[in-house]
Amino acid sequence: YGSSIPAFPGDQPKCTTICHWGKTDPTTPEDQISPVAENNPDVQMHWYEAGHGFNSVERDSFDADSATLARERTLALFKQELL
């Protein structure tokens, strides 16, 4: 889960990884994500003008534009890596 990732900044994923972060999400502030990004230059890190849970239509924080872009980026990665 995203908010657990900063606790392990030196861990290296064993598979292709993409991360989507909301710039106003208090559970994953950029200063905590920066060490993760620095230790994982091959991980795609994307920041959105959105908050926590921006991809969930069941939350008040849902942001359609950010959710659409995150989905497009994820599907492009799947197409690149899995097809």
C-alpha positions as YAML, in Angstrom:
chain: A
units: angstrom
residues:
- id: 1
  name: TYR
  ca: [0.00, 0.00, 0.00]
- id: 2
  name: GLY
  ca: [1.36, 3.40, -0.95]
- id: 3
  name: SER
  ca: [1.65, 4.89, 2.50]
- id: 4
  name: SER
  ca: [3.85, 1.97, 3.61]
- id: 5
  name: ILE
  ca: [6.41, 2.49, 0.85]
- id: 6
  name: PRO
  ca: [8.35, 5.36, 2.51]
- id: 7
  name: ALA
  ca: [9.21, 3.06, 5.43]
- id: 8
  name: PHE
  ca: [11.39, 1.01, 3.06]
- id: 9
  name: PRO
  ca: [13.24, 3.54, 0.87]
- id: 10
  name: GLY
  ca: [16.12, 1.19, 0.10]
- id: 11
  name: ASP
  ca: [14.04, -1.81, -0.93]
- id: 12
  name: GLN
  ca: [14.21, -2.65, -4.60]
- id: 13
  name: PRO
  ca: [11.13, -4.02, -6.40]
- id: 14
  name: LYS
  ca: [11.63, -7.39, -8.06]
- id: 15
  name: CYS
  ca: [9.35, -6.49, -10.96]
- id: 16
  name: THR
  ca: [8.56, -3.47, -13.07]
- id: 17
  name: THR
  ca: [6.81, -0.96, -10.83]
- id: 18
  name: ILE
  ca: [4.81, 2.22, -11.31]
- id: 19
  name: CYS
  ca: [3.73, 4.59, -8.54]
- id: 20
  name: HIS
  ca: [0.98, 7.20, -8.61]
- id: 21
  name: TRP
  ca: [1.10, 9.87, -5.90]
- id: 22
  name: GLY
  ca: [-1.30, 12.65, -5.01]
- id: 23
  name: LYS
  ca: [0.55, 15.89, -4.33]
- id: 24
  name: THR
  ca: [-1.85, 16.80, -1.52]
- id: 25
  name: ASP
  ca: [-1.99, 13.32, 0.05]
- id: 26
  name: PRO
  ca: [-0.79, 13.79, 3.64]
- id: 27
  name: THR
  ca: [0.05, 10.06, 3.96]
- id: 28
  name: THR
  ca: [2.73, 10.23, 1.26]
- id: 29
  name: PRO
  ca: [4.39, 13.66, 1.34]
- id: 30
  name: GLU
  ca: [6.94, 14.27, -1.37]
- id: 31
  name: ASP
  ca: [9.81, 14.59, 1.12]
- id: 32
  name: GLN
  ca: [9.14, 10.99, 2.22]
- id: 33
  name: ILE
  ca: [8.83, 9.71, -1.35]
- id: 34
  name: SER
  ca: [11.99, 11.41, -2.63]
- id: 35
  name: PRO
  ca: [14.37, 8.88, -0.98]
- id: 36
  name: VAL
  ca: [12.34, 6.05, -2.51]
- id: 37
  name: ALA
  ca: [12.60, 7.65, -5.95]
- id: 38
  name: GLU
  ca: [16.34, 8.27, -5.52]
- id: 39
  name: ASN
  ca: [16.94, 4.61, -4.60]
- id: 40
  name: ASN
  ca: [14.74, 3.33, -7.42]
- id: 41
  name: PRO
  ca: [15.53, 5.25, -10.61]
- id: 42
  name: ASP
  ca: [13.88, 2.58, -12.76]
- id: 43
  name: VAL
  ca: [10.53, 2.93, -10.98]
- id: 44
  name: GLN
  ca: [8.12, 5.25, -12.73]
- id: 45
  name: MET
  ca: [6.97, 7.88, -10.21]
- id: 46
  name: HIS
  ca: [4.04, 10.07, -11.21]
- id: 47
  name: TRP
  ca: [2.64, 12.97, -9.19]
- id: 48
  name: TYR
  ca: [-0.88, 14.29, -9.64]
- id: 49
  name: GLU
  ca: [-2.68, 17.44, -8.52]
- id: 50
  name: ALA
  ca: [-4.84, 15.30, -6.25]
- id: 51
  name: GLY
  ca: [-5.15, 13.89, -2.76]
- id: 52
  name: HIS
  ca: [-5.35, 10.51, -1.09]
- id: 53
  name: GLY
  ca: [-7.56, 8.01, -2.89]
- id: 54
  name: PHE
  ca: [-7.88, 10.15, -6.02]
- id: 55
  name: ASN
  ca: [-8.64, 7.05, -8.10]
- id: 56
  name: SER
  ca: [-11.64, 5.90, -6.03]
- id: 57
  name: VAL
  ca: [-15.05, 7.08, -7.23]
- id: 58
  name: GLU
  ca: [-16.33, 6.27, -3.75]
- id: 59
  name: ARG
  ca: [-14.23, 8.98, -2.09]
- id: 60
  name: ASP
  ca: [-14.73, 12.71, -1.92]
- id: 61
  name: SER
  ca: [-11.11, 13.02, -3.07]
- id: 62
  name: PHE
  ca: [-11.82, 11.35, -6.44]
- id: 63
  name: ASP
  ca: [-10.17, 13.31, -9.25]
- id: 64
  name: ALA
  ca: [-11.30, 12.16, -12.68]
- id: 65
  name: ASP
  ca: [-8.46, 13.78, -14.64]
- id: 66
  name: SER
  ca: [-5.77, 12.32, -12.41]
- id: 67
  name: ALA
  ca: [-7.46, 8.92, -12.32]
- id: 68
  name: THR
  ca: [-7.72, 8.85, -16.12]
- id: 69
  name: LEU
  ca: [-4.07, 9.77, -16.59]
- id: 70
  name: ALA
  ca: [-2.93, 7.22, -13.99]
- id: 71
  name: ARG
  ca: [-4.96, 4.52, -15.74]
- id: 72
  name: GLU
  ca: [-3.51, 5.44, -19.15]
- id: 73
  name: ARG
  ca: [0.03, 5.31, -17.78]
- id: 74
  name: THR
  ca: [-0.59, 1.98, -16.05]
- id: 75
  name: LEU
  ca: [-2.13, 0.41, -19.15]
- id: 76
  name: ALA
  ca: [0.80, 1.67, -21.27]
- id: 77
  name: LEU
  ca: [3.20, 0.01, -18.83]
- id: 78
  name: PHE
  ca: [1.21, -3.23, -18.97]
- id: 79
  name: LYS
  ca: [1.24, -3.12, -22.76]
- id: 80
  name: GLN
  ca: [5.00, -2.53, -22.79]
- id: 81
  name: GLU
  ca: [5.84, -5.19, -20.21]
- id: 82
  name: LEU
  ca: [3.23, -7.87, -20.74]
- id: 83
  name: LEU
  ca: [2.51, -7.98, -24.46]
...
